[in-house]
Coordinates of C-alpha atoms and ligand atoms in Angstrom, one line a residue:
Chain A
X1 CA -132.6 43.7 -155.2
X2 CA -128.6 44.0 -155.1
X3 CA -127.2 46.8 -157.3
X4 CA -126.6 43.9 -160.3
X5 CA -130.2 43.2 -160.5
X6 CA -131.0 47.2 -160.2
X7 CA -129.0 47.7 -163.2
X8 CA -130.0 45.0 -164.8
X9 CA -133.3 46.1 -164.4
X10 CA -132.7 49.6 -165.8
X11 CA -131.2 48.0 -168.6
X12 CA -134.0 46.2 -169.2
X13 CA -136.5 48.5 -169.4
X14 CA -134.4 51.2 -170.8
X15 CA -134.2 49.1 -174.1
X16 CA -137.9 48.2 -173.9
X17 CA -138.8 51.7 -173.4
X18 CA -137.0 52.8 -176.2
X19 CA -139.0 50.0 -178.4
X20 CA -142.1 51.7 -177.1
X21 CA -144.1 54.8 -178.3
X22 CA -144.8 58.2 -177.8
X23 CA -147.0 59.0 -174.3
X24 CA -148.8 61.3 -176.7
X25 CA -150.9 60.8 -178.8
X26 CA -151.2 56.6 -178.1
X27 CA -151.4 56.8 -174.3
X28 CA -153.1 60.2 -174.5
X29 CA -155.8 58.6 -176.5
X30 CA -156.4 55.5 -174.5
X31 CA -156.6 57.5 -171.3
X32 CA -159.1 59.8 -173.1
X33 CA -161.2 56.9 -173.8
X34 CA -161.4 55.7 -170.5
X35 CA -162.3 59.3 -169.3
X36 CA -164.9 59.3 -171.7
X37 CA -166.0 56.0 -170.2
X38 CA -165.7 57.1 -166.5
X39 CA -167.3 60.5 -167.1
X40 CA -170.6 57.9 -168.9
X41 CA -170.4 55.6 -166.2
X42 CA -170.6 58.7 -163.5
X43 CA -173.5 60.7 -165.1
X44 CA -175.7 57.5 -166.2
X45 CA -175.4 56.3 -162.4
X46 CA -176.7 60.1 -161.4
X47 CA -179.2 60.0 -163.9
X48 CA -180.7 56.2 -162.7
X49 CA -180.3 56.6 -158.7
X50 CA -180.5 59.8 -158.2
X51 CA -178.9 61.9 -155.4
X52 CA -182.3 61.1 -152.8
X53 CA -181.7 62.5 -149.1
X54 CA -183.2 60.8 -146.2
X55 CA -185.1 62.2 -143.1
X56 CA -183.2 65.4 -141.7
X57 CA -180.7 63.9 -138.8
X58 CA -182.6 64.0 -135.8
X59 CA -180.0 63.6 -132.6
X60 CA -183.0 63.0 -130.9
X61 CA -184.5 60.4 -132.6
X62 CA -184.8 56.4 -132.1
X63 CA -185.3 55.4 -135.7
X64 CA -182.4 54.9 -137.5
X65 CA -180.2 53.1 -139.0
X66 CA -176.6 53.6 -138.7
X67 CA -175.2 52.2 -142.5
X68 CA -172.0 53.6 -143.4
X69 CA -171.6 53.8 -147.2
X70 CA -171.0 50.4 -149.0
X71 CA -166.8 50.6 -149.5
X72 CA -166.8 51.1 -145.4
X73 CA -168.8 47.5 -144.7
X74 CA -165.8 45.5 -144.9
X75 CA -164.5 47.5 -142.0
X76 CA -168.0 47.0 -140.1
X77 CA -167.9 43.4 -141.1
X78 CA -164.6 42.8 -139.6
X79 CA -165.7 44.5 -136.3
X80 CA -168.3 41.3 -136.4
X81 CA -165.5 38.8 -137.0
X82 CA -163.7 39.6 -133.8
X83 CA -165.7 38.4 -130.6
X84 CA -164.1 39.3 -127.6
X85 CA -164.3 42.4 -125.9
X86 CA -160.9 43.1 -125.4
X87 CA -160.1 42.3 -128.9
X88 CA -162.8 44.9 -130.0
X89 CA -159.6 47.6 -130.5
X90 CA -157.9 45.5 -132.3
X91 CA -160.5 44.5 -134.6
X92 CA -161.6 48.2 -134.8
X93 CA -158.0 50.3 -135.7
X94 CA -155.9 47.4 -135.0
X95 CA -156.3 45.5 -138.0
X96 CA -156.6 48.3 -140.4
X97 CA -153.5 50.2 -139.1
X98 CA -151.8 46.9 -139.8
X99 CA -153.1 46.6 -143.0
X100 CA -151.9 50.0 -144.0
X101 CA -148.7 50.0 -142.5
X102 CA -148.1 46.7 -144.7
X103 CA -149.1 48.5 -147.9
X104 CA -146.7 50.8 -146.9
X105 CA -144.2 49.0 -146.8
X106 CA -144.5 46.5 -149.3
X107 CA -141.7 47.8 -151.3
X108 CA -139.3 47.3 -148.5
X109 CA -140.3 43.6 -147.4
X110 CA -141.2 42.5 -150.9
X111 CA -137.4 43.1 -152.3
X112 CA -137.6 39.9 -154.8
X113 CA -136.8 41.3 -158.4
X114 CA -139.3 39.1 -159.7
X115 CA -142.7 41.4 -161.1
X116 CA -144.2 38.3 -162.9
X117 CA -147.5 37.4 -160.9
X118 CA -147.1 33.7 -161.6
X119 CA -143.2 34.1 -160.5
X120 CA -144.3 35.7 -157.0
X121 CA -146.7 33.0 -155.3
X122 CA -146.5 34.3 -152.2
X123 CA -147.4 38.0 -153.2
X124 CA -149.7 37.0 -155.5
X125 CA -152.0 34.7 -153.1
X126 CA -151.7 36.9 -150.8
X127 CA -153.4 39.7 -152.9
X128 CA -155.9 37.2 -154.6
X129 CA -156.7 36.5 -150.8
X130 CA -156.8 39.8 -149.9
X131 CA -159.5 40.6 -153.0
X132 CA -161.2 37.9 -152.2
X133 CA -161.9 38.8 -148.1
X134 CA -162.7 42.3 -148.8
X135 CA -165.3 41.1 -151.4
X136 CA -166.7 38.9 -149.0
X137 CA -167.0 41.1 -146.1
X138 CA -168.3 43.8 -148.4
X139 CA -171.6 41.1 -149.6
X140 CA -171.9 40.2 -146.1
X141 CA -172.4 43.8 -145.0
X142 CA -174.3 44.2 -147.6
X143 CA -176.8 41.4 -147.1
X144 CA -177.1 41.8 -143.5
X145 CA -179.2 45.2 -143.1
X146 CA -180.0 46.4 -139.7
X147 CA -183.7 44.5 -138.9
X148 CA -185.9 46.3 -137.0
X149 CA -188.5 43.5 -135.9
X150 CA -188.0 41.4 -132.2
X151 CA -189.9 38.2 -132.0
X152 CA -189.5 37.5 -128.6
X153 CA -192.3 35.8 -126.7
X154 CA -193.4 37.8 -123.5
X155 CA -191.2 35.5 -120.2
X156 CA -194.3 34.8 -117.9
X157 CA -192.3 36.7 -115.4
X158 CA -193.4 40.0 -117.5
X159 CA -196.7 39.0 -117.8
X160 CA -197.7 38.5 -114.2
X161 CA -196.9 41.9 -113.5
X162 CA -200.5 43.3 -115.2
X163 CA -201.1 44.6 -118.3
X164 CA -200.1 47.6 -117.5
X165 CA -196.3 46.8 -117.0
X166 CA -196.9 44.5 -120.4
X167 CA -197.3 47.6 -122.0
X168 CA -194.4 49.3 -121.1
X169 CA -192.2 45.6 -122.3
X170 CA -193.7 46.1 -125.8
X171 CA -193.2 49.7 -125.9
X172 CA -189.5 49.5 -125.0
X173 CA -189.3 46.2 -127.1
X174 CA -190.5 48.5 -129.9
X175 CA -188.1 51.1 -129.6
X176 CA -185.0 48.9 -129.0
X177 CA -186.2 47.4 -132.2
X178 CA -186.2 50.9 -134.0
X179 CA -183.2 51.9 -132.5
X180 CA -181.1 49.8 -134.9
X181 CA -179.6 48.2 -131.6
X182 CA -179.9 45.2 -133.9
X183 CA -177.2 46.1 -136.5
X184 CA -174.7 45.1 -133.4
X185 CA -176.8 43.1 -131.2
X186 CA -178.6 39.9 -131.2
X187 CA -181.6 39.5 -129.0
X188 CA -182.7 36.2 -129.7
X189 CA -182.6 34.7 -133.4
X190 CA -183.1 38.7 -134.0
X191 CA -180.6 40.9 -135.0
X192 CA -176.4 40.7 -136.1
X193 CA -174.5 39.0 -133.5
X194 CA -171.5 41.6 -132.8
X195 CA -169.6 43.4 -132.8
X196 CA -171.9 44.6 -129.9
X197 CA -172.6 41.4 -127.5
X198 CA -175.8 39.6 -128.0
X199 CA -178.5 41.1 -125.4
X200 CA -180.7 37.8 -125.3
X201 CA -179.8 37.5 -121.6
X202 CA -178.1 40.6 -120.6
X203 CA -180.6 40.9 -117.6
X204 CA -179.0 38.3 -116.1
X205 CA -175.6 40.3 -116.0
X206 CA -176.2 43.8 -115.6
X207 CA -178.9 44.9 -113.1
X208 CA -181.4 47.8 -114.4
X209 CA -179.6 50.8 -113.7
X210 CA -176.2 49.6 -114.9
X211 CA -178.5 49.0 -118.3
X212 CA -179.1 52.8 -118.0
X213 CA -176.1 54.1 -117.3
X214 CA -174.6 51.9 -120.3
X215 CA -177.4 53.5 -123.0
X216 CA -176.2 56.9 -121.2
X217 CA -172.1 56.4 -121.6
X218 CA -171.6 53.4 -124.4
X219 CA -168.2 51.7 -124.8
X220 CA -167.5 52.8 -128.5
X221 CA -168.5 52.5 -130.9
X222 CA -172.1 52.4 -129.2
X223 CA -174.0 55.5 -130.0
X224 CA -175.8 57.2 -126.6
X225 CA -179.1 57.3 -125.9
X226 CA -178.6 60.2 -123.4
X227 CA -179.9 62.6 -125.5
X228 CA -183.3 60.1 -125.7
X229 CA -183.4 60.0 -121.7
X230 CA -183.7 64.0 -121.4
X231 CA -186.0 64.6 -124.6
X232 CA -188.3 61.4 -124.4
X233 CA -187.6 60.0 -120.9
X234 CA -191.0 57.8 -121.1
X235 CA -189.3 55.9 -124.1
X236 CA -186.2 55.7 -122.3
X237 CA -187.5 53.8 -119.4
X238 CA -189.6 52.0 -121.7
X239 CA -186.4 50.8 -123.1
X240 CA -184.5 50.3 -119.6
X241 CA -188.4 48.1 -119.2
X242 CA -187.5 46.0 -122.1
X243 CA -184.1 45.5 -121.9
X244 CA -184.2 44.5 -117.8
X245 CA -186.1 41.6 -118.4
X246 CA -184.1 39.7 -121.0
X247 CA -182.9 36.8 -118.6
Chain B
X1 CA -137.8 85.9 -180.5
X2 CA -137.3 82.4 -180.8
X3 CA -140.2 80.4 -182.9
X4 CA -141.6 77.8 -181.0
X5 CA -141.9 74.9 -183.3
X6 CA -144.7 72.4 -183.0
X7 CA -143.8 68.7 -183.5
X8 CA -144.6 66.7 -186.5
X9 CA -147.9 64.4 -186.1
X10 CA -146.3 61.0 -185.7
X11 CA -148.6 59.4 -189.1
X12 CA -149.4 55.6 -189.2
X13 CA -146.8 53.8 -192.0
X14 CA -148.6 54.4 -195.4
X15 CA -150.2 57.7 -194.7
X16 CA -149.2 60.6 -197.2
X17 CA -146.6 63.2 -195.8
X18 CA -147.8 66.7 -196.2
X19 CA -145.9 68.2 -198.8
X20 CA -143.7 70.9 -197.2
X21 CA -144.6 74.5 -198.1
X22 CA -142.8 76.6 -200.7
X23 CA -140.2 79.2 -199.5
X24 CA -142.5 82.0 -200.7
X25 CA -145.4 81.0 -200.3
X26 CA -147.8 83.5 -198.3
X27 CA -149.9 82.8 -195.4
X28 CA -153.2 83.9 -195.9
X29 CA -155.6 81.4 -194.9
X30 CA -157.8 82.7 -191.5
X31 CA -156.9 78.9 -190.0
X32 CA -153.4 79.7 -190.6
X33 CA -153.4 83.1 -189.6
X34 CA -154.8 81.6 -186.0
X35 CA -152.6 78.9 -185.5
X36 CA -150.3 81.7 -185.9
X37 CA -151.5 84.1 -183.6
X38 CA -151.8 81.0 -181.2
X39 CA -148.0 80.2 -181.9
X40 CA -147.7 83.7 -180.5
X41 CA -149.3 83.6 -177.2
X42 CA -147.5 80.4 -176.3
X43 CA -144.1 81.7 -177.8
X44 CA -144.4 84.7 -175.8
X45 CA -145.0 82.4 -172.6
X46 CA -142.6 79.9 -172.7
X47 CA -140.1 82.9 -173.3
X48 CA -140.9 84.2 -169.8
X49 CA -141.3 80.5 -168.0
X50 CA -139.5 77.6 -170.3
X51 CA -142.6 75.5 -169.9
X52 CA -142.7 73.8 -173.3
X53 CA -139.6 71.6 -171.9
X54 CA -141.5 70.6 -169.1
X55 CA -144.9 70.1 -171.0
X56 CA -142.4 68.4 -174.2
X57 CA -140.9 66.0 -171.5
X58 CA -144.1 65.3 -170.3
X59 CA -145.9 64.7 -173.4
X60 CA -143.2 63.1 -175.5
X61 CA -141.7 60.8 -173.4
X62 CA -141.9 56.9 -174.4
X63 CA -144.4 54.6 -172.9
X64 CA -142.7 50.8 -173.1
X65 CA -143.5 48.6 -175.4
X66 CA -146.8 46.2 -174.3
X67 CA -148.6 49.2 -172.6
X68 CA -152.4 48.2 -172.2
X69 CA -155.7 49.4 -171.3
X70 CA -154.4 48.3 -167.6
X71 CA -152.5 51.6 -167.9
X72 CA -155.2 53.7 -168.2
X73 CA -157.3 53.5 -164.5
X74 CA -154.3 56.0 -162.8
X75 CA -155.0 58.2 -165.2
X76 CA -159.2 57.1 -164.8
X77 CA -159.0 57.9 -161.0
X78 CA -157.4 61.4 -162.0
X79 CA -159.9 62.2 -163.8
X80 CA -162.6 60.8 -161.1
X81 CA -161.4 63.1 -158.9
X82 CA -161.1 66.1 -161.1
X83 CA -164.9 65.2 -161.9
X84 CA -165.6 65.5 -158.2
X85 CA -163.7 68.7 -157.8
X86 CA -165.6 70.6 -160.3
X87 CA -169.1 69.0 -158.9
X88 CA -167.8 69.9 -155.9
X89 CA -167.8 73.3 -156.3
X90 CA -171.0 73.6 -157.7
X91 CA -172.3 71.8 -154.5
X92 CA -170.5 74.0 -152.1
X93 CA -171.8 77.1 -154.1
X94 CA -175.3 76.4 -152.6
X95 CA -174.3 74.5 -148.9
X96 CA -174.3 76.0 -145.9
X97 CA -172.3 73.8 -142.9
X98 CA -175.2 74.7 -140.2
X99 CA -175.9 71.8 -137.9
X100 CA -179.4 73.1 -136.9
X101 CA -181.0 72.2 -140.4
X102 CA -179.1 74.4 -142.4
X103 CA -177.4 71.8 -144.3
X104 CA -180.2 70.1 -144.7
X105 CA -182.2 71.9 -145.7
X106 CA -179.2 73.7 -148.6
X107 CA -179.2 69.7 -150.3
X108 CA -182.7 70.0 -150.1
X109 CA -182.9 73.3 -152.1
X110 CA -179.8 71.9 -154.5
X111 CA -182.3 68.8 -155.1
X112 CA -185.3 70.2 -155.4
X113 CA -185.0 73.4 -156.9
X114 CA -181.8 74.8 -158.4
X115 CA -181.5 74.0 -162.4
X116 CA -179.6 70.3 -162.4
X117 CA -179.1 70.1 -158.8
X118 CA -180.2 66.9 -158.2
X119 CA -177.9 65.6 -161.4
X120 CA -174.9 67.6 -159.8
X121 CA -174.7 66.5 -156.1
X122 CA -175.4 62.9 -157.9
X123 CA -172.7 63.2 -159.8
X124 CA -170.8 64.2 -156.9
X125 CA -172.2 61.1 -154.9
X126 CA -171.9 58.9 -157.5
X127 CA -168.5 59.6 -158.4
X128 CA -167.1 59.3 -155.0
X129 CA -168.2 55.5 -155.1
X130 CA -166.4 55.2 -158.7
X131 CA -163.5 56.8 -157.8
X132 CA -162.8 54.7 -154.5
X133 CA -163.4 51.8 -157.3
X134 CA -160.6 53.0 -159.4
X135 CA -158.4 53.8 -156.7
X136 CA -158.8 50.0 -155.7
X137 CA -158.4 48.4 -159.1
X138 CA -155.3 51.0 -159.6
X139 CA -153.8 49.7 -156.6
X140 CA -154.3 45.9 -157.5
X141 CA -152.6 46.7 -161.4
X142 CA -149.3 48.0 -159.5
X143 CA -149.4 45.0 -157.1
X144 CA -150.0 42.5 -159.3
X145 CA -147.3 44.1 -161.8
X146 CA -145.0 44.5 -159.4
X147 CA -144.7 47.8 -160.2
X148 CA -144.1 49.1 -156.5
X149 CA -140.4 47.4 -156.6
X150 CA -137.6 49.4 -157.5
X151 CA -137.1 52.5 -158.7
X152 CA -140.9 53.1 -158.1
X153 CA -141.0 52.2 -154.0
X154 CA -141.7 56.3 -153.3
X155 CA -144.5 56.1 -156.3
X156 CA -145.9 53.4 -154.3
X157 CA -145.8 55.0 -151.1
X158 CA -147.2 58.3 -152.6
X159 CA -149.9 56.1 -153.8
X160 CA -151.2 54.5 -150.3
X161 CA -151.3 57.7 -148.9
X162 CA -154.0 58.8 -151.5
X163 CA -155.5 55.7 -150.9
X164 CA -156.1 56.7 -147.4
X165 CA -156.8 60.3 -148.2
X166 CA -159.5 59.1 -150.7
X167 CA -161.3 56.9 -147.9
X168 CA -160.7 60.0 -145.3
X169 CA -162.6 62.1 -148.0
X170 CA -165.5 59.6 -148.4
X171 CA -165.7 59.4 -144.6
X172 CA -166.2 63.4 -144.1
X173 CA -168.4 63.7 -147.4
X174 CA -170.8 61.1 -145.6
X175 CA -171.2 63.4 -143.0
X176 CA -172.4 66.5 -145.1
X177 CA -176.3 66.0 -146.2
X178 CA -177.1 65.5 -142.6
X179 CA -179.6 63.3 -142.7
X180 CA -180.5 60.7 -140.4
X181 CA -178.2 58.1 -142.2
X182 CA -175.2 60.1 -142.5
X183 CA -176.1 61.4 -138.7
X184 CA -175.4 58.2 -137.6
X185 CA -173.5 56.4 -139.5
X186 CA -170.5 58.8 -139.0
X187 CA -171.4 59.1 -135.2
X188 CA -170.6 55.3 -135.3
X189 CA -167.9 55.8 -137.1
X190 CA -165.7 58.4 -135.1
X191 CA -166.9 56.3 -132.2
X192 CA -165.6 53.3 -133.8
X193 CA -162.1 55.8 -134.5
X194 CA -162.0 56.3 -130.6
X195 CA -161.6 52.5 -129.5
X196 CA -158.0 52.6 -131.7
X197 CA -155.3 52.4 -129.3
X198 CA -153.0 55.4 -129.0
X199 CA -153.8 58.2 -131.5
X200 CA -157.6 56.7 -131.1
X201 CA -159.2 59.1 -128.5
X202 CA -157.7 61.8 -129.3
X203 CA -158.5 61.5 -133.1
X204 CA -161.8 60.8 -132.7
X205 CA -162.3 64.2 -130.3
X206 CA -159.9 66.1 -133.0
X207 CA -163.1 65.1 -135.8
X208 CA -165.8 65.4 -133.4
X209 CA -164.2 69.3 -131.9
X210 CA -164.6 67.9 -128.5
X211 CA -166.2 65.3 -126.6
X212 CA -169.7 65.3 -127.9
X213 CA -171.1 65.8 -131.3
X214 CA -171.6 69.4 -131.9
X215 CA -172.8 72.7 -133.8
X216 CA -168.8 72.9 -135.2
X217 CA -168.3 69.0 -135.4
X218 CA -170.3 69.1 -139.0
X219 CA -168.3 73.2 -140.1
X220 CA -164.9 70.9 -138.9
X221 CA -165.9 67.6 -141.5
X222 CA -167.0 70.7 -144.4
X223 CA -163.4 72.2 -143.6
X224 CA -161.8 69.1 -143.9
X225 CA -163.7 67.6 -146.6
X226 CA -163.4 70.6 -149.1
X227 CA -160.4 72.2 -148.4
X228 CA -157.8 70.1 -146.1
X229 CA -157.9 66.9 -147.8
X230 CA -158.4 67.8 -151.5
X231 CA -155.8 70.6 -151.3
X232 CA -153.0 67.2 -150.5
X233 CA -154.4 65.1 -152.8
X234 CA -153.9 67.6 -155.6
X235 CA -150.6 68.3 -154.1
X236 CA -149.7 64.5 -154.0
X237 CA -150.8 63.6 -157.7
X238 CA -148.9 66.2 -158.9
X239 CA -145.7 64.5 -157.5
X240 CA -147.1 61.0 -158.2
X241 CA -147.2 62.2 -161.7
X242 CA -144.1 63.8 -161.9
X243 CA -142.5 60.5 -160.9
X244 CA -144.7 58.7 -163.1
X245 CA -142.9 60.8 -166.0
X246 CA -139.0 61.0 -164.4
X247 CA -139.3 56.9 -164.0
X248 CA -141.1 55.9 -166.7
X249 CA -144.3 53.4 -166.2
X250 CA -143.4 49.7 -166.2
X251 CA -143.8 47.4 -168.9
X252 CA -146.0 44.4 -168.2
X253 CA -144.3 41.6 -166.7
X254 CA -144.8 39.4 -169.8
X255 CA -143.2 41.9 -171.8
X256 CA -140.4 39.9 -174.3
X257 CA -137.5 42.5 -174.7
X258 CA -136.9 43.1 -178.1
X259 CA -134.0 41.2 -179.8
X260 CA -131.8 44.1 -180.2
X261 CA -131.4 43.8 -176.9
X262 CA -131.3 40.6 -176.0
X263 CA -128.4 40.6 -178.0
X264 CA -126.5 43.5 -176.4
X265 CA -127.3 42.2 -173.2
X266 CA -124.9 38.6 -174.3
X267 CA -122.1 40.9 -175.5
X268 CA -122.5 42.5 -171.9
Ligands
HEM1 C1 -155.8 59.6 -156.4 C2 -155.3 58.5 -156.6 C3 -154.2 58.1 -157.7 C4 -154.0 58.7 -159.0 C5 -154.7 59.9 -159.6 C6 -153.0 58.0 -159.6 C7 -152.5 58.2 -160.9 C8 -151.5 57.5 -161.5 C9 -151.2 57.5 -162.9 C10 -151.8 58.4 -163.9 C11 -150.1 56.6 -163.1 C12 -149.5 56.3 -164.5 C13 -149.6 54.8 -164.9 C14 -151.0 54.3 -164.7 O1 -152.0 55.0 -165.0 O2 -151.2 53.1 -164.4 C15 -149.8 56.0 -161.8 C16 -148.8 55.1 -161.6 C17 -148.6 54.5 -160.4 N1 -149.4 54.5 -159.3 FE1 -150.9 55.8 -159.0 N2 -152.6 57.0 -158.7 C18 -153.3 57.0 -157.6 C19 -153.3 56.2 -156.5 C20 -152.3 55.2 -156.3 C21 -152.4 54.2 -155.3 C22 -153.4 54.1 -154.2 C23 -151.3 53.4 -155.5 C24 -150.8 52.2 -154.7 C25 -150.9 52.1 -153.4 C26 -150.5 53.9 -156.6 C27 -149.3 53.4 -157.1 C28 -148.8 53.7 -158.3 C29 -147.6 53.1 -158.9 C30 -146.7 52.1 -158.1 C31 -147.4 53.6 -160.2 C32 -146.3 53.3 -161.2 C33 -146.9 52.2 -162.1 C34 -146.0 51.9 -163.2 O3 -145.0 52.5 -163.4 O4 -146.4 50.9 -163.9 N3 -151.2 55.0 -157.2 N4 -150.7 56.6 -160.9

């Protein structure tokens, strides 16, 4: 905006302010109602769901499910979006510190003195678009809860080891799958593919103890499972087990 | 003493003016003789600070012409987060930031046995998920009204960082039950903070005090969730608001200006 259309502005809205009315009582009563609303809306949604609390945190443990609260899934959604590994940052803080530093400054980039919607296409769609992309990301993250069930059939190469060494493939199978590795991971048709790479045939990559070490020291946003290796190492292995034979 | 004199009510067209009072008359009515006594008090503060210009200028300033029910979710996510600071405090009244089960096992005691405990911290809960709601829809009336362009751009600005304080208050509240959601959730989460380039690591250490997760990680979140953050929001409305009032709130877009001035703006 030149200083023409800044004054032409202020004209504007001086003589339509002076049209207007009081802030009190006409706004003061509409805001009033709305607090009334909010204040309804808050204590008829503690009333219905309640303030439950879950299992005590257990650092220890193997069954969980890490779910951030429901306006943070768009965020974990988007981490899905972006594939490639060295894309991860950008997905993860990258896009988001974009994101705000555009909001930021919008006023500066956006200098039109246009304010009617229909009159700003660009701003406008780009809004709608924005709306309509968080909403999205926000059902997918909601539909898509962390399974904790592996159907994998036992590779033969498992089973001709005995029984014995079956045992310790379903165990760890078991807890990988109580683990909520699968919020990040696929392992067959089983589980979210990403942001975490799929596992189906991670044998095949990584040799055992490199699949150790990595459940010890994670690349972010991976939780560790080092705390699970000096409390319970039986399920640990079990896990290293499971995990080393997905070829 | 100067007599602080309240304002007329401003009465619909139509509606009967009360008839002014006699010279003479006495007052001797008990609702009289309050409003009196309350005339005092007030007089005798505003003699000492000049508020009533500020609170006058506030109160009595002209919303344009065409203001709607749009206008009301800024003030709605006020009161949100008032709502969550007097909840708030009845939570913190009973919590105790201890890692070990402490925590725990205080929401536990707040659900299960103090008088309306449960209804508090779900109020509390509840209302953090309405007010990040109203932030949001807040947000989308300014952008779609163009309100952010000139004279409000520093409004605006003001306004994004309280968006991100809101989300940085939801993210440490998570944190605070300690249960094995929140436990995990916001270990993913700083983890998730560390992979940002730059300011990543060391932000994500800063939350966590240190490399692991710790005894003081969870005192650090209660620090930052109930004093830090809420002490700039505060802070921040207040000079949202005051900007709100010094530059008046938009009109909507559509608004027609009134012919009056139409017409001065041809002679112009
Ligand atoms: C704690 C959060 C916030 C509170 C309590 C708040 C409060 C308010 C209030 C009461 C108004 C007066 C007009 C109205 O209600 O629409 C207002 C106006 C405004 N707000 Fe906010 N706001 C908040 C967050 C934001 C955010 C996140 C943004 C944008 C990024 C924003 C941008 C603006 C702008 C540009 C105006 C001027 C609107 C106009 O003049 O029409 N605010 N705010």
């Amino acid at each position: 905006m030149n200083q023409r259309e800044k004054e032409q502005y202020l004209r504007e809205y001086m003589a339509l302010k002076a049209a207007g009315k009081p802030f009190f009582p006409y706004a003061v009563a509409k805001d009033s109602l709305m607090a009334v609303v909010v204040m309804a809306a808050i204590i008829t949604m503690s009333l219905v769901l309640g303030a439950e609390l879950g299992p005590k945190a257990d650092p220890t443990t193997t069954t969980y499910t890490p779910r951030p609260e429901w306006y943070f899934f768009f965020l974990f959604e988007l981490l899905k979006v972006i594939k490639p590994a060295e894309l991860v940052p950008l997905a993860t803080i990258g896009v988001p510190t974009i994101c705000m530093i555009l909001l930021f400054l919008l006023p500066f980039y956006d200098r039109s003195p246009e304010r009617r919607p229909e009159r700003r296409p660009i701003a406008t769609a780009a809004g709608i678009f924005t709306i309509c992309a968080m909403g999205f990301l926000t059902y997918k993250g909601a539909e898509a809860g962390p399974p904790t069930q592996i159907d994998m059939p036992t590779p033969a190469a498992v089973t001709a080891q005995g029984p014995a060494f079956v045992a310790q493939y379903n165990k760890g199978k078991q807890v990988v799958a109580q683990s909520g590795c699968e919020a990040c991971h696929k392992f067959g048709q089983n589980g979210n593919d990403g942001p975490g790479p799929p596992l189906t045939q991670i044998a095949k990559n990584l040799p055992k103890q490199a699949i150790a070490r990595t459940l010890v020291n994670p690349t972010a946003p991976m939780p560790s499972f080092g705390a699970l290796q000096q409390n319970d190492p039986a399920k640990f292995n079990a896990m290293v087990t499971f995990l080393s034979q997905l070829k | 003493m100067p007599k602080l004199k309240l304002p007329a009510p401003p009465l619909p067209p139509g509606f009967p003016k009360p008839a002014p009072k006699r010279p003479g008359t006495p007052k001797q009515k008990p609702l009289e003789v309050a409003a009196e006594a309350g005339i005092s008090v007030v007089d005798w503060v505003d003699e000492r600070t000049s508020l009533s210009g500020g609170a006058r200028w506030m109160m009595f300033r002209k919303v344009p012409k065409g203001t709607n029910w749009f206008y009301t979710l800024g003030s709605a996510t006020m009161f949100a987060f008032l709502s969550q600071a007097v909840t708030g405090v009845f939570l913190a009244i009973y919590y105790r930031p201890d890692a070990s089960g402490g925590a725990y096992e205080s929401m536990r005691h707040v659900n299960d046995d103090v008088f309306l405990g449960e209804f508090v911290h779900g109020m509390h809960k509840w209302g953090s998920s309405v007010m990040v709601i109203l932030i949001f829809l807040h947000m989308a009336r300014t952008f779609f009204f163009g309100a952010y362009k000139y004279p409000r751009e520093l409004n605006w600005i003001i306004g994004v960082v309280l968006l991100i304080l809101t989300m940085a208050m939801a993210f440490t509240g998570y944190l605070l039950p300690f249960d094995q959601r929140s436990y995990w959730a916001t270990i993913v989460g700083v983890n998730i903070n560390g992979t940002g380039p730059l300011v990543g690591p060391y932000l994500s250490d800063f939350l966590r005090a240190g490399p692991e997760f710790g005894a003081t990680t969870l005192s650090r979140f209660y620090a930052i969730h109930m004093m830090l953050i809420p002490g700039i929001i505060g802070a921040l409305i207040g000079a949202h608001l005051y900007l709100v009032a010094k530059l008046g709130t938009t009109a909507p877009p559509w608004q027609k200006l009134p012919a009056s001035a139409i017409d001065a703006e041809e002679r112009a």
